[in-house]
């Protein structure tokens, strides 16, 4: 199965807003399988469809040690359950090599659909809550660098643009 190419900041395609998934067919299953393989090979704990240039509301997460417990969230909706925030050093496969602290709600409830279109709910805390919010941001065209200072974001942008020129 093919490994998909991951878009990198500041690619404008990362800013597109993803559309709801309406068809739960074989093609969707193939996309999920390809995205899982891509996430594992890149050693990420999450991946949003936007990152592989598919602008559908679909994201994957695997925060397990053994990398054998993928969770698929389609058309996810989020509700904040606590005003408490938690801080994590976030990284992103679309912003390779940079890690910065971001604060987000510590506990959220997700309502989503699985690969068959069945609705489910899940309460997420700590790193899982952070990761889901990071992935939903991707579906809305947002990146963790948007939470940083303009100066930090500019530095990251210049460094990545240089890297992209070198490898072009
Ligand atoms: O692999 C990833 N690690 C990570 C660490 C802290 C907060 C969020 C993440 S998600 C990231 C993979 C990715 O870019 N998903 O969009
Ligand atoms: Ni990311």
Tab-separated table of N, CA and C and ligand atoms in Angstrom:
chain	number	residue	atom	x	y	z
A	1	UNK	N	0.843	-1.204	0.000
A	1	UNK	CA	0.000	0.000	0.000
A	1	UNK	C	0.872	1.246	0.000
A	2	UNK	N	0.425	2.267	-0.709
A	2	UNK	CA	1.294	3.435	-0.841
A	2	UNK	C	1.376	4.273	0.425
A	3	UNK	N	2.579	4.789	0.673
A	3	UNK	CA	2.782	5.800	1.697
A	3	UNK	C	2.407	7.129	1.031
A	4	UNK	N	1.604	7.916	1.719
A	4	UNK	CA	1.159	9.181	1.140
A	4	UNK	C	2.143	10.287	1.494
A	5	UNK	N	2.190	11.308	0.656
A	5	UNK	CA	3.083	12.434	0.915
A	5	UNK	C	2.434	13.396	1.911
A	6	UNK	N	3.203	13.819	2.895
A	6	UNK	CA	2.687	14.735	3.920
A	6	UNK	C	3.059	16.172	3.563
A	7	UNK	N	2.040	17.026	3.458
A	7	UNK	CA	2.273	18.442	3.152
A	7	UNK	C	2.997	19.106	4.316
A	8	UNK	N	3.844	20.068	4.000
A	8	UNK	CA	4.582	20.777	5.050
A	8	UNK	C	4.310	22.281	5.036
A	9	UNK	N	4.235	22.861	6.251
A	9	UNK	CA	4.138	24.299	6.456
A	9	UNK	C	5.267	24.981	5.698
A	10	UNK	N	5.049	26.083	4.984
A	10	UNK	CA	3.803	26.870	4.864
A	10	UNK	C	2.946	26.559	3.629
A	11	UNK	N	2.844	25.316	3.240
A	11	UNK	CA	2.023	24.979	2.065
A	11	UNK	C	0.576	25.481	2.264
A	12	UNK	N	0.078	26.324	1.334
A	12	UNK	CA	-1.288	26.859	1.490
A	12	UNK	C	-2.385	25.788	1.499
A	13	UNK	N	-2.079	24.606	0.986
A	13	UNK	CA	-3.097	23.528	0.986
A	13	UNK	C	-3.436	23.095	2.409
A	14	UNK	N	-2.494	23.338	3.347
A	14	UNK	CA	-2.764	23.017	4.759
A	14	UNK	C	-3.801	23.960	5.368
A	15	UNK	N	-4.155	25.029	4.636
A	15	UNK	CA	-5.105	26.019	5.146
A	15	UNK	C	-6.535	25.784	4.677
A	16	UNK	N	-6.732	24.756	3.825
A	16	UNK	CA	-8.086	24.465	3.326
A	16	UNK	C	-8.944	23.867	4.429
A	17	UNK	N	-10.233	24.219	4.424
A	17	UNK	CA	-11.153	23.643	5.398
A	17	UNK	C	-11.730	22.343	4.819
A	18	UNK	N	-11.642	21.270	5.604
A	18	UNK	CA	-12.099	19.959	5.133
A	18	UNK	C	-13.625	19.868	5.150
A	19	UNK	N	-14.166	19.080	4.227
A	19	UNK	CA	-15.613	18.877	4.089
A	19	UNK	C	-16.034	17.581	4.781
A	20	UNK	N	-17.265	17.534	5.292
A	20	UNK	CA	-17.727	16.294	5.946
A	20	UNK	C	-17.642	15.085	5.015
A	21	UNK	N	-17.383	13.923	5.614
A	21	UNK	CA	-17.441	12.648	4.884
A	21	UNK	C	-18.910	12.252	4.813
A	22	UNK	N	-19.393	11.927	3.617
A	22	UNK	CA	-20.807	11.542	3.475
A	22	UNK	C	-20.957	10.109	2.976
A	23	UNK	N	-19.901	9.572	2.357
A	23	UNK	CA	-19.969	8.223	1.791
A	23	UNK	C	-18.982	7.320	2.525
A	24	UNK	N	-19.508	6.233	3.116
A	24	UNK	CA	-18.669	5.307	3.881
A	24	UNK	C	-18.474	4.038	3.045
A	25	UNK	N	-17.588	4.133	2.066
A	25	UNK	CA	-17.427	3.035	1.109
A	25	UNK	C	-16.027	2.435	1.162
A	26	UNK	N	-15.751	1.575	0.205
A	26	UNK	CA	-14.460	0.887	0.132
A	26	UNK	C	-13.317	1.888	-0.067
A	27	UNK	N	-13.596	2.921	-0.830
A	27	UNK	CA	-12.585	3.936	-1.102
A	27	UNK	C	-12.132	4.623	0.185
A	28	UNK	N	-13.086	4.858	1.086
A	28	UNK	CA	-12.778	5.471	2.388
A	28	UNK	C	-11.883	4.523	3.196
A	29	UNK	N	-12.209	3.206	3.143
A	29	UNK	CA	-11.406	2.220	3.879
A	29	UNK	C	-9.969	2.196	3.363
A	30	UNK	N	-9.806	2.305	2.062
A	30	UNK	CA	-8.469	2.315	1.460
A	30	UNK	C	-7.707	3.567	1.914
A	31	UNK	N	-8.394	4.704	1.928
A	31	UNK	CA	-7.762	5.941	2.386
A	31	UNK	C	-7.306	5.797	3.845
A	32	UNK	N	-8.162	5.232	4.701
A	32	UNK	CA	-7.813	5.045	6.109
A	32	UNK	C	-6.581	4.142	6.229
A	33	UNK	N	-6.568	3.048	5.475
A	33	UNK	CA	-5.424	2.116	5.525
A	33	UNK	C	-4.145	2.814	5.077
A	34	UNK	N	-4.228	3.590	4.023
A	34	UNK	CA	-3.047	4.309	3.518
A	34	UNK	C	-2.578	5.361	4.519
A	35	UNK	N	-3.540	6.045	5.142
A	35	UNK	CA	-3.171	7.065	6.141
A	35	UNK	C	-2.530	6.419	7.369
A	36	UNK	N	-3.064	5.263	7.786
A	36	UNK	CA	-2.469	4.566	8.939
A	36	UNK	C	-1.024	4.195	8.644
A	37	UNK	N	-0.815	3.635	7.470
A	37	UNK	CA	0.545	3.236	7.102
A	37	UNK	C	1.471	4.452	7.065
A	38	UNK	N	0.958	5.545	6.550
A	38	UNK	CA	1.730	6.787	6.467
A	38	UNK	C	2.071	7.314	7.861
A	39	UNK	N	1.077	7.284	8.769
A	39	UNK	CA	1.302	7.762	10.143
A	39	UNK	C	2.352	6.895	10.852
A	40	UNK	N	2.238	5.574	10.706
A	40	UNK	CA	3.190	4.690	11.394
A	40	UNK	C	4.597	4.846	10.834
A	41	UNK	N	4.684	4.986	9.528
A	41	UNK	CA	6.030	5.082	8.947
A	41	UNK	C	6.674	6.416	9.289
A	42	UNK	N	5.849	7.451	9.486
A	42	UNK	CA	6.381	8.763	9.877
A	42	UNK	C	6.572	8.876	11.391
A	43	UNK	N	6.140	7.832	12.120
A	43	UNK	CA	6.237	7.807	13.584
A	43	UNK	C	5.477	8.935	14.258
A	44	UNK	N	4.304	9.244	13.705
A	44	UNK	CA	3.427	10.233	14.332
A	44	UNK	C	2.419	9.552	15.241
A	45	UNK	N	1.842	10.316	16.177
A	45	UNK	CA	0.777	9.755	17.021
A	45	UNK	C	-0.602	10.139	16.480
A	46	UNK	N	-0.629	10.956	15.437
A	46	UNK	CA	-1.900	11.325	14.828
A	46	UNK	C	-1.683	11.766	13.393
A	47	UNK	N	-2.751	11.749	12.616
A	47	UNK	CA	-2.672	12.242	11.239
A	47	UNK	C	-4.067	12.680	10.805
A	48	UNK	N	-4.148	13.868	10.224
A	48	UNK	CA	-5.418	14.372	9.692
A	48	UNK	C	-5.361	14.288	8.165
A	49	UNK	N	-6.509	14.017	7.536
A	49	UNK	CA	-6.555	13.854	6.075
A	49	UNK	C	-5.977	15.077	5.353
A	50	UNK	N	-6.222	16.254	5.913
A	50	UNK	CA	-5.692	17.493	5.334
A	50	UNK	C	-4.186	17.392	5.067
A	51	UNK	N	-3.475	16.732	5.974
A	51	UNK	CA	-2.007	16.641	5.852
A	51	UNK	C	-1.556	15.834	4.637
A	52	UNK	N	-2.449	14.949	4.138
A	52	UNK	CA	-2.109	14.193	2.932
A	52	UNK	C	-2.916	14.716	1.736
A	53	UNK	N	-3.340	15.986	1.846
A	53	UNK	CA	-4.007	16.697	0.746
A	53	UNK	C	-5.361	16.097	0.370
A	54	UNK	N	-6.034	15.510	1.376
A	54	UNK	CA	-7.410	15.032	1.189
A	54	UNK	C	-8.264	15.883	2.129
A	55	UNK	N	-9.166	16.677	1.572
A	55	UNK	CA	-9.834	17.690	2.392
A	55	UNK	C	-11.211	17.223	2.868
A	56	UNK	N	-11.154	16.100	3.602
A	56	UNK	CA	-12.327	15.438	4.203
A	56	UNK	C	-12.108	15.366	5.703
A	57	UNK	N	-13.224	15.388	6.461
A	57	UNK	CA	-13.123	15.422	7.924
A	57	UNK	C	-12.867	14.031	8.500
A	58	UNK	N	-11.609	13.654	8.495
A	58	UNK	CA	-11.174	12.328	8.915
A	58	UNK	C	-9.818	12.446	9.583
A	59	UNK	N	-9.673	11.824	10.763
A	59	UNK	CA	-8.369	11.843	11.437
A	59	UNK	C	-8.115	10.519	12.132
A	60	UNK	N	-6.849	10.228	12.330
A	60	UNK	CA	-6.408	8.996	12.994
A	60	UNK	C	-5.532	9.362	14.169
A	61	UNK	N	-5.595	8.516	15.198
A	61	UNK	CA	-4.711	8.695	16.351
A	61	UNK	C	-4.266	7.327	16.836
A	62	UNK	N	-3.007	7.207	17.208
A	62	UNK	CA	-2.553	6.027	17.944
A	62	UNK	C	-1.530	6.478	18.976
A	63	UNK	N	-1.973	6.518	20.241
A	63	UNK	CA	-1.066	6.950	21.303
A	63	UNK	C	-0.543	5.750	22.093
A	64	UNK	N	-0.782	4.527	21.585
A	64	UNK	CA	-0.331	3.333	22.314
A	64	UNK	C	1.175	3.142	22.157
A	65	UNK	N	1.801	2.536	23.193
A	65	UNK	CA	3.235	2.214	23.166
A	65	UNK	C	3.563	1.333	21.969
A	66	UNK	N	2.741	0.298	21.795
A	66	UNK	CA	3.034	-0.737	20.790
A	66	UNK	C	2.625	-0.352	19.370
A	67	UNK	N	2.014	0.821	19.203
A	67	UNK	CA	1.607	1.286	17.875
A	67	UNK	C	0.672	0.284	17.215
A	68	UNK	N	-0.262	-0.228	18.035
A	68	UNK	CA	-1.179	-1.239	17.505
A	68	UNK	C	-2.635	-0.947	17.873
A	69	UNK	N	-2.926	0.306	18.295
A	69	UNK	CA	-4.302	0.634	18.691
A	69	UNK	C	-4.791	1.913	18.018
A	70	UNK	N	-4.950	1.841	16.686
A	70	UNK	CA	-5.394	3.044	15.970
A	70	UNK	C	-6.845	3.395	16.306
A	71	UNK	N	-7.111	4.684	16.417
A	71	UNK	CA	-8.477	5.169	16.599
A	71	UNK	C	-8.797	6.068	15.415
A	72	UNK	N	-9.968	5.829	14.805
A	72	UNK	CA	-10.383	6.595	13.632
A	72	UNK	C	-11.562	7.482	14.022
A	73	UNK	N	-11.479	8.745	13.692
A	73	UNK	CA	-12.563	9.692	13.984
A	73	UNK	C	-12.985	10.366	12.681
A	74	UNK	N	-14.246	10.160	12.302
A	74	UNK	CA	-14.764	10.773	11.074
A	74	UNK	C	-15.839	11.788	11.467
A	75	UNK	N	-15.818	12.950	10.823
A	75	UNK	CA	-16.742	14.052	11.144
A	75	UNK	C	-16.767	14.357	12.644
A	76	UNK	N	-15.611	14.518	13.264
A	76	UNK	CA	-15.567	14.718	14.710
A	76	UNK	C	-16.105	16.089	15.132
A	77	UNK	N	-16.831	16.076	16.258
A	77	UNK	CA	-17.286	17.320	16.898
A	77	UNK	C	-16.742	17.281	18.310
A	78	UNK	N	-16.362	18.444	18.811
A	78	UNK	CA	-15.728	18.465	20.110
A	78	UNK	C	-16.491	19.354	21.074
A	79	UNK	N	-16.570	18.907	22.328
A	79	UNK	CA	-17.184	19.717	23.393
A	79	UNK	C	-16.179	19.781	24.539
A	80	UNK	N	-15.909	20.981	25.003
A	80	UNK	CA	-14.952	21.151	26.105
A	80	UNK	C	-15.664	20.804	27.412
A	81	UNK	N	-15.083	19.905	28.208
A	81	UNK	CA	-15.729	19.453	29.450
A	81	UNK	C	-15.186	20.137	30.699
A	82	UNK	N	-14.051	20.777	30.586
A	82	UNK	CA	-13.398	21.380	31.754
A	82	UNK	C	-12.754	22.673	31.310
A	83	UNK	N	-12.769	23.694	32.171
A	83	UNK	CA	-12.085	24.926	31.781
A	83	UNK	C	-10.574	24.788	31.968
A	84	UNK	N	-10.180	23.743	32.696
A	84	UNK	CA	-8.753	23.530	32.958
A	84	UNK	C	-7.990	23.293	31.646
A	85	UNK	N	-6.804	23.891	31.552
A	85	UNK	CA	-5.974	23.693	30.366
A	85	UNK	C	-4.805	22.792	30.726
A	86	UNK	N	-4.259	22.100	29.729
A	86	UNK	CA	-2.986	21.415	29.978
A	86	UNK	C	-1.998	21.823	28.900
A	87	UNK	N	-0.735	21.795	29.270
A	87	UNK	CA	0.319	22.218	28.343
A	87	UNK	C	1.087	21.009	27.861
A	88	UNK	N	1.320	20.957	26.558
A	88	UNK	CA	2.184	19.912	25.999
A	88	UNK	C	3.154	20.531	25.012
A	89	UNK	N	4.290	19.914	24.904
A	89	UNK	CA	5.204	20.262	23.821
A	89	UNK	C	4.661	19.582	22.586
A	90	UNK	N	4.152	20.369	21.645
A	90	UNK	CA	3.558	19.779	20.454
A	90	UNK	C	4.536	19.780	19.298
A	91	UNK	N	4.417	18.729	18.515
A	91	UNK	CA	5.145	18.641	17.266
A	91	UNK	C	4.120	18.358	16.192
A	92	UNK	N	4.536	18.387	14.935
A	92	UNK	CA	3.593	18.125	13.848
A	92	UNK	C	4.375	17.580	12.662
A	93	UNK	N	3.822	16.545	12.051
A	93	UNK	CA	4.491	15.960	10.880
A	93	UNK	C	4.555	16.971	9.731
A	94	UNK	N	3.694	17.984	9.772
A	94	UNK	CA	3.706	19.028	8.745
A	94	UNK	C	4.614	20.199	9.109
A	95	UNK	N	5.231	20.118	10.295
A	95	UNK	CA	6.181	21.153	10.746
A	95	UNK	C	7.402	20.425	11.304
A	96	UNK	N	8.094	19.655	10.461
A	96	UNK	CA	9.112	18.731	10.973
A	96	UNK	C	10.258	19.438	11.695
A	97	UNK	N	10.612	18.883	12.850
A	97	UNK	CA	11.782	19.355	13.586
A	97	UNK	C	11.504	20.418	14.628
A	98	UNK	N	10.255	20.862	14.762
A	98	UNK	CA	9.952	21.925	15.721
A	98	UNK	C	8.969	21.435	16.780
A	99	UNK	N	9.256	21.777	18.033
A	99	UNK	CA	8.394	21.413	19.160
A	99	UNK	C	8.200	22.650	20.007
A	100	UNK	N	6.956	22.988	20.304
A	100	UNK	CA	6.682	24.171	21.124
A	100	UNK	C	5.514	23.864	22.051
A	101	UNK	N	5.508	24.544	23.195
A	101	UNK	CA	4.455	24.329	24.181
A	101	UNK	C	3.159	25.024	23.770
A	102	UNK	N	2.073	24.265	23.820
A	102	UNK	CA	0.743	24.803	23.508
A	102	UNK	C	-0.206	24.417	24.646
A	103	UNK	N	-1.085	25.357	25.058
A	103	UNK	CA	-2.113	25.086	26.072
A	103	UNK	C	-3.447	24.831	25.392
A	104	UNK	N	-4.113	23.779	25.838
A	104	UNK	CA	-5.445	23.461	25.292
A	104	UNK	C	-6.308	22.885	26.413
A	105	UNK	N	-7.636	22.904	26.235
A	105	UNK	CA	-8.505	22.274	27.229
A	105	UNK	C	-8.056	20.839	27.537
A	106	UNK	N	-8.065	20.487	28.835
A	106	UNK	CA	-7.509	19.213	29.283
A	106	UNK	C	-8.448	18.040	29.055
A	107	UNK	N	-9.762	18.342	29.076
A	107	UNK	CA	-10.728	17.252	28.925
A	107	UNK	C	-11.822	17.649	27.945
A	108	UNK	N	-12.059	16.812	26.945
A	108	UNK	CA	-13.065	17.119	25.923
A	108	UNK	C	-13.896	15.867	25.628
A	109	UNK	N	-15.082	16.108	25.110
A	109	UNK	CA	-15.901	14.983	24.632
A	109	UNK	C	-15.969	15.053	23.113
A	110	UNK	N	-15.686	13.936	22.468
A	110	UNK	CA	-15.722	13.878	21.013
A	110	UNK	C	-16.938	13.077	20.602
A	111	UNK	N	-17.672	13.584	19.637
A	111	UNK	CA	-18.717	12.801	18.979
A	111	UNK	C	-18.234	12.645	17.550
A	112	UNK	N	-18.202	11.401	17.074
A	112	UNK	CA	-17.677	11.176	15.728
A	112	UNK	C	-18.337	9.938	15.132
A	113	UNK	N	-17.946	9.597	13.911
A	113	UNK	CA	-18.401	8.366	13.269
A	113	UNK	C	-17.188	7.475	13.025
A	114	UNK	N	-17.439	6.152	13.025
A	114	UNK	CA	-16.352	5.212	12.708
A	114	UNK	C	-16.340	4.944	11.198
A	115	UNK	N	-15.485	4.017	10.763
A	115	UNK	CA	-15.321	3.799	9.319
A	115	UNK	C	-16.577	3.239	8.652
A	116	UNK	N	-17.527	2.740	9.481
A	116	UNK	CA	-18.797	2.242	8.916
A	116	UNK	C	-19.884	3.304	8.965
A	117	UNK	N	-19.541	4.461	9.563
A	117	UNK	CA	-20.540	5.526	9.659
A	117	UNK	C	-21.304	5.501	10.967
A	118	UNK	N	-20.992	4.533	11.859
A	118	UNK	CA	-21.649	4.459	13.172
A	118	UNK	C	-21.173	5.602	14.059
A	119	UNK	N	-22.146	6.266	14.707
A	119	UNK	CA	-21.782	7.348	15.629
A	119	UNK	C	-21.280	6.803	16.947
A	120	UNK	N	-20.301	7.474	17.555
A	120	UNK	CA	-19.860	7.102	18.898
A	120	UNK	C	-19.388	8.357	19.632
A	121	UNK	N	-19.267	8.211	20.934
A	121	UNK	CA	-18.773	9.310	21.773
A	121	UNK	C	-17.591	8.827	22.557
A	122	UNK	N	-16.701	9.761	22.892
A	122	UNK	CA	-15.553	9.379	23.681
A	122	UNK	C	-15.079	10.586	24.486
A	123	UNK	N	-14.785	10.348	25.753
A	123	UNK	CA	-14.205	11.405	26.567
A	123	UNK	C	-12.688	11.251	26.474
A	124	UNK	N	-12.003	12.333	26.179
A	124	UNK	CA	-10.544	12.286	26.038
A	124	UNK	C	-9.906	13.249	27.021
A	125	UNK	N	-8.815	12.810	27.632
A	125	UNK	CA	-8.081	13.637	28.585
A	125	UNK	C	-6.619	13.717	28.187
A	126	UNK	N	-5.945	14.743	28.692
A	126	UNK	CA	-4.485	14.861	28.597
A	126	UNK	C	-3.996	14.721	27.160
A	127	UNK	N	-2.999	13.843	26.942
A	127	UNK	CA	-2.376	13.797	25.618
A	127	UNK	C	-3.377	13.437	24.510
A	128	UNK	N	-4.347	12.557	24.824
A	128	UNK	CA	-5.343	12.199	23.796
A	128	UNK	C	-6.203	13.424	23.444
A	129	UNK	N	-6.593	14.189	24.473
A	129	UNK	CA	-7.390	15.403	24.237
A	129	UNK	C	-6.586	16.408	23.399
A	130	UNK	N	-5.317	16.572	23.759
A	130	UNK	CA	-4.445	17.487	23.012
A	130	UNK	C	-4.334	17.063	21.554
A	131	UNK	N	-4.088	15.775	21.360
A	131	UNK	CA	-3.883	15.249	20.012
A	131	UNK	C	-5.144	15.418	19.163
A	132	UNK	N	-6.302	15.093	19.727
A	132	UNK	CA	-7.544	15.235	18.961
A	132	UNK	C	-7.769	16.694	18.573
A	133	UNK	N	-7.495	17.602	19.500
A	133	UNK	CA	-7.680	19.027	19.184
A	133	UNK	C	-6.691	19.482	18.110
A	134	UNK	N	-5.459	18.979	18.192
A	134	UNK	CA	-4.443	19.288	17.169
A	134	UNK	C	-4.916	18.799	15.792
A	135	UNK	N	-5.493	17.588	15.754
A	135	UNK	CA	-5.941	17.020	14.465
A	135	UNK	C	-7.175	17.755	13.932
A	136	UNK	N	-8.121	18.083	14.812
A	136	UNK	CA	-9.314	18.813	14.356
A	136	UNK	C	-8.908	20.181	13.826
A	137	UNK	N	-7.922	20.799	14.459
A	137	UNK	CA	-7.389	22.056	13.930
A	137	UNK	C	-6.941	21.883	12.475
A	138	UNK	N	-6.228	20.781	12.180
A	138	UNK	CA	-5.800	20.545	10.791
A	138	UNK	C	-7.006	20.560	9.848
A	139	UNK	N	-8.109	19.915	10.272
A	139	UNK	CA	-9.295	19.843	9.406
A	139	UNK	C	-9.892	21.228	9.169
A	140	UNK	N	-9.602	22.145	10.083
A	140	UNK	CA	-10.080	23.524	9.936
A	140	UNK	C	-9.004	24.447	9.360
A	141	UNK	N	-7.911	23.865	8.872
A	141	UNK	CA	-6.868	24.664	8.230
A	141	UNK	C	-5.937	25.355	9.204
A	142	UNK	N	-5.924	24.840	10.449
A	142	UNK	CA	-5.119	25.480	11.493
A	142	UNK	C	-3.919	24.607	11.869
A	143	UNK	N	-2.837	25.248	12.290
A	143	UNK	CA	-1.617	24.521	12.681
A	143	UNK	C	-1.180	24.976	14.066
A	144	UNK	N	-0.407	24.129	14.765
A	144	UNK	CA	-0.005	24.527	16.129
A	144	UNK	C	0.866	25.784	16.109
A	145	UNK	N	1.541	26.070	15.016
A	145	UNK	CA	2.368	27.285	14.949
A	145	UNK	C	1.515	28.561	15.022
A	146	UNK	N	0.203	28.437	14.733
A	146	UNK	CA	-0.688	29.602	14.821
A	146	UNK	C	-0.846	30.092	16.263
A	147	UNK	N	-0.524	29.213	17.248
A	147	UNK	CA	-0.640	29.594	18.655
A	147	UNK	C	0.648	30.244	19.177
A	148	UNK	N	1.682	30.269	18.373
A	148	UNK	CA	2.969	30.818	18.809
A	148	UNK	C	3.055	32.309	18.468
A	149	UNK	N	4.127	32.951	18.923
A	149	UNK	CA	4.325	34.355	18.580
A	149	UNK	C	4.639	34.466	17.078
A	150	UNK	N	4.380	35.628	16.521
A	150	UNK	CA	4.669	35.864	15.104
A	150	UNK	C	6.141	35.603	14.825
A	151	UNK	N	6.992	36.032	15.762
A	151	UNK	CA	8.433	35.871	15.584
A	151	UNK	C	8.823	34.394	15.476
A	152	UNK	N	8.292	33.585	16.403
A	152	UNK	CA	8.605	32.148	16.361
A	152	UNK	C	8.099	31.515	15.073
A	153	UNK	N	6.875	31.916	14.689
A	153	UNK	CA	6.274	31.338	13.473
A	153	UNK	C	7.088	31.709	12.243
A	154	UNK	N	7.587	32.949	12.193
A	154	UNK	CA	8.413	33.405	11.060
A	154	UNK	C	9.714	32.627	10.968
A	155	UNK	N	10.305	32.368	12.151
A	155	UNK	CA	11.561	31.612	12.180
A	155	UNK	C	11.355	30.214	11.628
A	156	UNK	N	10.263	29.598	12.061
A	156	UNK	CA	9.968	28.238	11.612
A	156	UNK	C	9.718	28.238	10.101
A	157	UNK	N	8.958	29.230	9.646
A	157	UNK	CA	8.649	29.338	8.221
A	157	UNK	C	9.929	29.474	7.376
A	158	UNK	N	10.819	30.359	7.791
A	158	UNK	CA	12.058	30.577	7.013
A	158	UNK	C	12.904	29.321	6.955
A	159	UNK	N	13.024	28.648	8.116
A	159	UNK	CA	13.843	27.439	8.170
A	159	UNK	C	13.273	26.369	7.233
A	160	UNK	N	11.954	26.174	7.281
A	160	UNK	CA	11.340	25.135	6.446
A	160	UNK	C	11.398	25.518	4.966
A	161	UNK	N	11.216	26.806	4.658
A	161	UNK	CA	11.306	27.234	3.257
A	161	UNK	C	12.706	26.964	2.705
A	162	UNK	N	13.713	27.190	3.530
A	162	UNK	CA	15.095	26.891	3.123
A	162	UNK	C	15.261	25.400	2.836
A	163	UNK	N	14.769	24.583	3.780
A	163	UNK	CA	14.837	23.122	3.608
A	163	UNK	C	14.145	22.694	2.314
A	164	UNK	N	12.988	23.301	2.034
A	164	UNK	CA	12.226	22.906	0.856
A	164	UNK	C	12.968	23.287	-0.426
A	165	UNK	N	13.656	24.414	-0.402
A	165	UNK	CA	14.445	24.835	-1.584
A	165	UNK	C	15.580	23.865	-1.828
A	166	UNK	N	16.239	23.453	-0.735
A	166	UNK	CA	17.361	22.508	-0.852
A	166	UNK	C	16.933	21.197	-1.476
A	167	UNK	N	15.762	20.702	-1.027
A	167	UNK	CA	15.355	19.392	-1.496
A	167	UNK	C	14.576	19.458	-2.820
A	168	UNK	N	14.320	20.676	-3.316
A	168	UNK	CA	13.562	20.806	-4.574
A	168	UNK	C	14.424	20.500	-5.797
B	1	LIG	O1	3.197	12.980	16.080
B	1	LIG	C1	2.664	13.961	16.609
B	1	LIG	N1	2.936	14.264	17.899
B	1	LIG	C2	2.251	15.190	18.639
B	1	LIG	C3	2.799	15.586	19.867
B	1	LIG	C4	2.142	16.500	20.656
B	1	LIG	C5	0.939	17.045	20.238
B	1	LIG	C6	0.391	16.675	19.021
B	1	LIG	C7	1.038	15.756	18.221
B	1	LIG	S1	0.341	15.281	16.720
B	1	LIG	C8	1.766	14.824	15.810
B	1	LIG	C9	1.385	14.201	14.480
B	1	LIG	C10	0.686	15.237	13.636
B	1	LIG	O2	1.241	16.136	13.062
B	1	LIG	N2	-0.600	15.189	13.579
B	1	LIG	O3	-1.301	16.114	12.898
B	2	LIG	NI1	-0.083	17.896	12.972
